[in-house]
């Protein structure tokens, strides 16, 4: 079984009681935070290696490293093959800073996008701009409702009720 499937089986276990899952996630979030603190301290470092080597480097179990790789994958310059990776799969942690910050905001992970290491990467103005860009990207703006006797928005020149409103 691939590492990702094993991680998902434990992390999203529907049979586990709520307290056990809460403890699991609290422990994991603390580990995740420590890895991000190390990565953000030197954001331009090209971190690469096998899953096992990176787990050892950051003091994580293989399972916790798998969860971390799953979480950061969308923020990487070149995504890792997380669906098929095993302990000896070579992976990287070369991340796009803006994408990572926005993904942390999107995940509502204030303990991550609020890390002091971000202050060395972005000034307060830039962090605020990135935060607002991400928040606005998920906002749906509903346009004015087309009345049945209004011109059709498709540009046909017909009334909406005689065109697209059927």
Backbone as a ProteinNet text record, in pm:
[ID]
protein_1_A
[PRIMARY]
XXXXXXXXXXXXXXXXXXXXXXXXXXXXXXXXXXXXXXXXXXXXXXXXXXXXXXXXXXXXXXXXXXXXXXXXXXXXXXXXXXXXXXXXXXXXXXXXXXXXXXXXXXXXXXXXXXXXXXXXXXXXXXXXXXXXXXXXXXXXXXXXXXXXXXXXXXXXXXXXXXXXXX
[TERTIARY]
84.5	0	88.6	53	130.1	121.5	223.2	230.3	109.6	64.5	-46.8	-174	-198.1	-317.1	-309	-190.7	-173.3	-199.1	-146.4	-167.5	-316.6	-384.6	-526.6	-609.7	-569.6	-642.8	-639.4	-526.7	-512.5	-571.4	-537.5	-576.4	-726.8	-789.8	-932.9	-1015.2	-971.4	-1037.4	-1176.9	-1278.2	-1416.7	-1456.2	-1384.2	-1417.9	-1353.3	-1250.8	-1182	-1271.4	-1259.8	-1341.5	-1284	-1368.3	-1335.2	-1212.6	-1201	-1088	-955.5	-954.7	-833.1	-790	-885.7	-853.8	-805.3	-866.8	-826.8	-681.6	-644.6	-506.6	-410.1	-452.6	-370.3	-340.5	-445.8	-428.4	-351.9	-374	-298.5	-149	-116.4	24	81	3.9	51.6	72.8	-22.5	-10.6	112.4	148.7	269.4	394.5	395.4	508.3	516.1	401.3	394.3	447.8	407.7	452.2	603.9	663.6	809.3	881.9	827.3	890.6	880.1	762.9	747.2	838.4	859.3	950.9	1091.3	1133.5	1265.8	1273.6	1169.5	1168.8	1167.3	1085.1	1070.9	1190.8	1269.2	1389.5	1491.3	1487.1	1574.7	1490.3	1403.3	1304.4	1360	1482.3	1539.3	1624.4	1635.5	1711.7	1637.9	1711.8	1654.2	1658.2	1546.3	1540	1489.8	1574.3	1539.6	1595.1	1535.5	1581.7	1469.9	1497.3	1391.5	1296.5	1181	1083.8	1147	1218.9	1282.6	1388.8	1471.7	1577.4	1516.8	1411.5	1348.4	1280.2	1221.2	1159.3	1264.7	1380.9	1489.7	1542.4	1556	1606.7	1519.7	1387.4	1295.3	1241.3	1292.1	1253.5	1109.1	1063.1	925.7	926.8	813.7	796.7	768.1	780.5	750.6	605.2	516.3	374.2	348.6	410.4	394.1	454.1	567.7	628.8	537	470.2	374.2	261.6	210.2	104.9	153.2	277.2	333.5	347.6	398.9	415.5	280.8	180.6	45.5	-4.3	20.9	-26.3	45	173.5	250.9	252.4	207.2	223.2	167.5	52.3	-8	72.4	163.5	242.6	382.6	412.8	546.7	560.5	682.6	710.8	689.1	742.9	722.3	659.3	529.9	463.4	529.3	520.7	574	469.7	514.3	419.1	359.9	279.5	236.5	148.3	75.1	-13.6	62.5	182.8	258	386.8	415.4	545.9	559.8	681.5	721.7	838.1	892.9	1001	1122.3	1151.3	1271.2	1244.4	1124.7	1091.7	1160	1226.6	1292.3	1186.5	1180.9	1083	1154.7	1081.4	1140.9	1045.4	1100.6	1021.5	1051.1	1067.4	1095.2	959.9	926	791.3	787.4	671.6	642.8	591.8	664.1	631.7	490.6	453	318.7	210.4	231.1	132.6	119.3	232.1	230.3	154	182.5	114.5	-36.4	-74	-216.5	-284.1	-215.8	-273.9	-291.1	-200	-214.7	-335.6	-355.2	-472.4	-599.2	-597.3	-713.6	-749.5	-648.3	-671.1	-709.3	-715.4	-746.3	-646.6	-520.3	-414.5	-339.5	-404.3	-343.2	-213.8	-197.5	-73.4	41.5	10.1	114.3	137.1	30.1	52.9	84.5	71.6	108	246.9	322.1	457	546.8	630.9	719.7	820.1	848	942.8	892.8	761.2	707	750.2	776.6	815.6	948	1034.9	1162	1145.1	1033.6	1008.5	923.3	815.6	723.8	702.9	686.5	650.5	500.7	454	314.2	217.6	254	168.2	149.4	257.3	251.4	171.2	192.4	115.6	-32.9	-66.7	-207.3	-265.7	-189.2	-235.2	-259	-163.4	-177.9	-297.2	-314.6	-426	-559	-571.6	-695.7	-719.5	-613.3	-627.3	-684.5	-631.9	-679.9	-823.3	-856.7	-993.4	-1093.1	-1055.3	-1145.2	-1159.9	-1058.9	-1064.9	-1174.4	-1213.5	-1319.6	-1456.2	-1463.7	-1589.9	-1664.7	-1788.4	-1871.2	-1951.8	-1938.5	-2012.3	-2128.3	-2249.1	-2367.6	-2402.6	-2412.8	-2446.5	-2595.3	-2632.5	-2771.8	-2854	-2969.9	-3057.2	-3117	-3118.8	-3173.4	-3325.5	-3397	-3543.1	-3587.9	-3708.4	-3753.8	-3771.5	-3796.8	-3814.8	-3689.2	-3577.8	-3451.7	-3385.1	-3294.7	-3220.2	-3137.7	-3127.8	-3054.2	-2905.1	-2839.7	-2696.7	-2606.8	-2661.7	-2577.6	-2545.4	-2619.5	-2590.6	-2671.6	-2772.3	-2852	-2942.2	-2972.7	-3062.8	-3208.3	-3235.9	-3372.6	-3396	-3523.7	-3556.3	-3510.3	-3473.2	-3424.3	-3525.9	-3656.9	-3760.3	-3773.8	-3730.4	-3738.8	-3607.9	-3507.8	-3375.7	-3327.7	-3238.6	-3175.7	-3264.5	-3370.8	-3456.9	-3564.9	-3563.3	-3665.9	-3651.5
-118.9	0	124.6	220.7	344.9	420.7	500.1	575.2	667.1	732.2	825.6	754.3	636.6	560.6	525.2	489	457.5	581.4	696.4	822.6	854.9	845.3	879.2	784.7	659	561.5	600.3	651.2	692.4	831.4	926.8	1066.5	1090.4	1014.5	1035.3	913	845.4	724.8	757.4	705.9	731.4	651.6	544.2	461	511.6	594.2	643	741	739.5	833.3	974.8	1070.6	1211.4	1256.9	1214.4	1252.8	1202.5	1079.6	1021.7	1099.9	1130.8	1208.1	1348.5	1408.5	1543.1	1542.3	1440.4	1428.5	1407.3	1321.8	1294	1423.4	1501.4	1623.8	1731.7	1742.6	1840.3	1809.1	1680.5	1637.5	1664.7	1630	1649.9	1798.5	1884	2027.7	2088.2	2039.9	2088.2	2048	1924.3	1876.9	1955.3	1975	2048.1	2190.7	2253.9	2390.6	2396.8	2297.9	2299.6	2282.1	2201.4	2184.1	2313.7	2377.8	2504.7	2613	2613.5	2711.1	2693.2	2567.5	2539.5	2575.3	2540.1	2569.8	2720	2793.6	2937	3016.5	2957.7	3025.1	3041.4	2949.7	2956	2920.4	3013	2980.5	2951.2	2989.7	2967	2840.1	2768	2643	2537.3	2465.3	2358.6	2228.5	2192.6	2073.8	1956.6	1853.8	1734.3	1611.5	1496.4	1371.4	1269.7	1150.7	1050.3	1085.8	1025.7	1050.2	1017	905.5	862.7	963	1012.4	1108.5	1238.8	1287.6	1411.2	1392	1275	1245.8	1251.3	1192.2	1193.8	1336.7	1411.9	1548.8	1636.1	1619.7	1704.4	1636.2	1516.3	1447.9	1398.1	1352.2	1302	1152.8	1089.8	951.4	955.2	841.4	832.3	873.8	830.8	862.5	1013.2	1077.8	1222.9	1299.2	1250.5	1314.3	1300.8	1188.8	1168.9	1269.9	1290.5	1389.2	1528.8	1559.8	1690.8	1709.6	1607.9	1615.1	1630.1	1563.9	1576.4	1720.2	1779.9	1914.7	2022.5	2005.9	2110.5	2091.6	1978.2	1944.5	2049.8	2109.6	2210.2	2339.7	2358.2	2481.3	2466	2347.8	2322.6	2369.8	2407.3	2446.8	2325.5	2211.2	2085.1	1986.6	1954.7	1864.1	1726.4	1664.3	1530	1426.4	1304.7	1197.5	1134.4	1210.1	1165.1	1040.8	1019.7	903.4	771.8	774.1	650	643.7	745	748.9	643.1	597.4	502.8	566.5	496.9	551.5	595.2	524.3	554.4	645.7	700.8	793.4	928	981.8	1111.8	1221.2	1309.3	1418.6	1550.2	1661.2	1791.3	1875.5	1977.9	2074.9	2216.1	2229.7	2359.1	2425.7	2523.4	2579.9	2720.1	2753.4	2888.2	2965.4	3069.2	3140.5	3197.9	3264.7	3324	3217.1	3111	3003.5	2937.9	2917.1	2856.4	2944.4	3074.7	3166.5	3164.5	3173.3	3174	3041.5	2929.8	2800.5	2786.9	2846.8	2845.8	2929.3	3043	3126.9	3050.9	2986.6	2910.7	2797.9	2736.3	2626.6	2678.5	2810.6	2874.7	2832.2	2812.3	2769.4	2891	2966.9	3089.6	3062.2	2944	2909.7	2894.2	2883	2871.7	3003.7	3067.9	3194.3	3308	3283.1	3381.9	3360.5	3264.7	3237.6	3360.4	3388.1	3505.3	3496.8	3376.6	3360.9	3429.6	3445.4	3514.6	3661.6	3719.7	3861	3887.9	3788.3	3803.4	3787.2	3728.1	3704.4	3816.7	3852.9	3956.5	4063.6	4187.9	4294.3	4284.4	4360.6	4353.2	4385.2	4481.6	4521.9	4406.8	4339	4227.5	4111.6	4081.7	3973.9	4005.3	4131.3	4171.5	4158.9	4199.1	4188.9	4043.3	3955.3	3813.4	3752.3	3792	3741.9	3780.8	3908.6	3956.5	3895	3878	3813.2	3673	3598.6	3461.8	3460.6	3547.8	3552.4	3590	3686.1	3729.5	3623.4	3539.1	3438	3334.9	3320	3224.4	3288.7	3419.2	3490.8	3487.3	3446.4	3442.3	3571.3	3642.4	3766.6	3739.2	3755.8	3729.8	3857.6	3845.1	3960.1	3991	4099	4141.8	4035.3	4003	3903.7	3959	3875.4	3915.7	3898.9	4005.9	3999	3932.3	3875.2	3801.1	3889.7	4019.4	4109.4	4190.9	4164.9	4233.8	4170.9	4247.4	4187.5	4068.6	3966.1	3845.4	3876.2	3830.9	3858.3	3786.9	3693.7	3623.8	3711.9	3824.5	3917.8	3895.3	3810.6	3781.9	3898	3987	4097.6	4064.9	3937.9	3897.2	3923	3919.6	3925.8	3795.1	3803.7	3686.3	3572.9	3605	3501.5	3429.6	3495.3	3434.1	3365.5	3377.7	3324.1	3219.1	3259	3167.1	3140.3	3216.6	3201.5	3096.3	3019.9	2916.9	2801
0	0	0	-81.1	-89.1	43.4	70.6	196.2	215.5	107.7	118.7	166.6	116	158.2	306.4	353.6	495.7	581.4	536.8	608.5	615.3	503.3	498.1	584.3	589.6	670.9	819	865.2	1004.9	1028.8	941.4	962.2	946.9	860.7	834.7	874.5	979.5	1028.3	1082	1016	1055.8	1180.8	1209.4	1325.5	1454.9	1445.5	1565.5	1640.6	1773.5	1850.3	1835.4	1861.3	1838	1917.8	2041.3	2126	2071.1	2021.7	1964.8	1840.9	1753.9	1634	1669.8	1770.6	1814.3	1861.8	1941.7	1989.5	1873.2	1778.7	1661.2	1584.7	1555.2	1476.9	1555.3	1683.6	1763.3	1760.8	1774.6	1769.6	1630.2	1526.8	1389.8	1358.9	1398.3	1369.8	1436.6	1554.2	1622.3	1543.1	1492.9	1412.5	1281	1218.1	1091.9	1109.7	1217.7	1246.1	1258.9	1326.9	1344.8	1211.1	1121.4	990.2	910.2	912.5	840.2	896.8	1028.6	1088.4	1031.7	1016	960.9	812.2	737.1	593.7	567.2	642.8	620	671.3	760	808.8	694.8	599.1	481.6	359.2	314.7	211.7	72.5	44.1	-88.9	-96.5	14.2	15.8	-65.5	-148.7	-230.9	-150.4	-87.3	-2.7	-86.3	-99.7	-175.1	-103.6	-129.8	-72.3	-76.9	-26.4	-20.6	93.5	92.6	199	333.5	338.5	463.1	508.8	415.7	450.9	504.6	439.7	486.2	620.7	641.6	770.7	881.2	855.8	953.7	974.1	865.2	872.8	962.7	953.1	1029.9	1156.3	1186.2	1309.1	1308.6	1193	1180.3	1151.5	1178.8	1135.1	985.1	919.7	776.4	752.7	841.2	827.5	839.2	938	954.7	836.3	783.9	667.2	546.6	534.3	425	434.9	555.3	575.6	541.4	579.8	549.5	398.6	330.6	185	114.4	167.5	111.2	126.7	241.8	268.5	188.5	165.9	97.6	-53.8	-104.1	-245.6	-340.8	-308.9	-396.9	-399.2	-305.7	-297.5	-356.3	-406.3	-458.5	-602.5	-639.7	-777.3	-868.8	-828.9	-900	-801.9	-818.7	-724.1	-718.2	-602.6	-583	-623.4	-656	-691.3	-564.5	-490.9	-358.8	-362.9	-470.5	-477.7	-482.9	-536.4	-555	-473.3	-391.6	-325.3	-214.8	-204.1	-100.4	-24.2	74.5	157.2	76.3	-33	-111.3	-231.1	-241.2	-349.6	-323.8	-426.1	-413.2	-429.3	-330.2	-329.8	-302.2	-321	-294.2	-211.9	-149.5	-72.9	-124.1	-255.4	-316.6	-342.7	-259.3	-262.9	-322.1	-375.8	-424.2	-302.3	-262.2	-137.8	-137.9	-246.5	-252.2	-245.9	-322.4	-326.7	-188.9	-121.1	11.5	109.9	108.7	200.4	174.8	47.5	12.9	48.9	29.5	65.5	216.7	293.8	439.5	480.7	413.9	440.9	403.6	287.8	240.5	337.1	396.9	492.3	631.4	646.1	774.3	882.3	840.1	930.8	983.7	1072.8	1123.9	1200.4	1255.4	1325.2	1225.8	1094.9	993.2	919	871.7	801.3	897.3	1027.1	1127.7	1186	1132.2	1182.6	1166.5	1265.7	1256.6	1142.1	1091.9	981.7	854.3	841.1	724	722.7	839.4	847.3	774.9	770.3	699.7	548.9	507.4	365.3	305.4	375.7	327.4	433.3	387.7	482.1	512.3	609.4	653.7	540.5	458	345.9	246.1	212.5	117.7	176.1	303.9	367.6	366.4	392.8	391.7	251.1	150.1	11.7	-27.5	5.4	-26.7	46.6	171.3	251.2	185.5	150.2	88.7	-48.4	-127.8	-258.8	-242.9	-145.6	-124.8	-76	17.4	69.9	-39.8	-124.4	-232	-340	-358.8	-464.5	-438	-315.1	-282.2	-270	-293.5	-281.1	-413.2	-407.6	-527.1	-532.5	-641.9	-658.6	-753.7	-702.8	-782.4	-857.6	-988.2	-1070.7	-1063.9	-1129.3	-1134.1	-1205.9	-1151.3	-1210.5	-1340.2	-1441.2	-1570	-1564.9	-1594.8	-1600.2	-1729.1	-1729	-1846.3	-1969.2	-1951.4	-2064.9	-2097.4	-2024.1	-2051.4	-2174.2	-2238.4	-2350.2	-2299.7	-2379.7	-2339.3	-2326.5	-2217.8	-2198.2	-2299.5	-2377.3	-2475.3	-2594.8	-2608.7	-2717.3	-2843.6	-2837.6	-2957.6	-2998.7	-2905.6	-2933.7	-2902.3	-2870.4	-2835.3	-2687.2	-2648.5	-2506.9	-2442.9	-2315.7	-2241.9	-2246.2	-2233.4	-2229.4	-2363.6	-2473.7	-2605.7	-2647.7	-2564	-2601.2	-2499.1	-2413	-2316.1	-2194.9	-2178.5	-2061.5	-2076.4	-2185	-2207.3	-2114.3
[MASK]
++++++++++++++++++++++++++++++++++++++++++++++++++++++++++++++++++++++++++++++++++++++++++++++++++++++++++++++++++++++++++++++++++++++++++++++++++++++++++++++++++++++

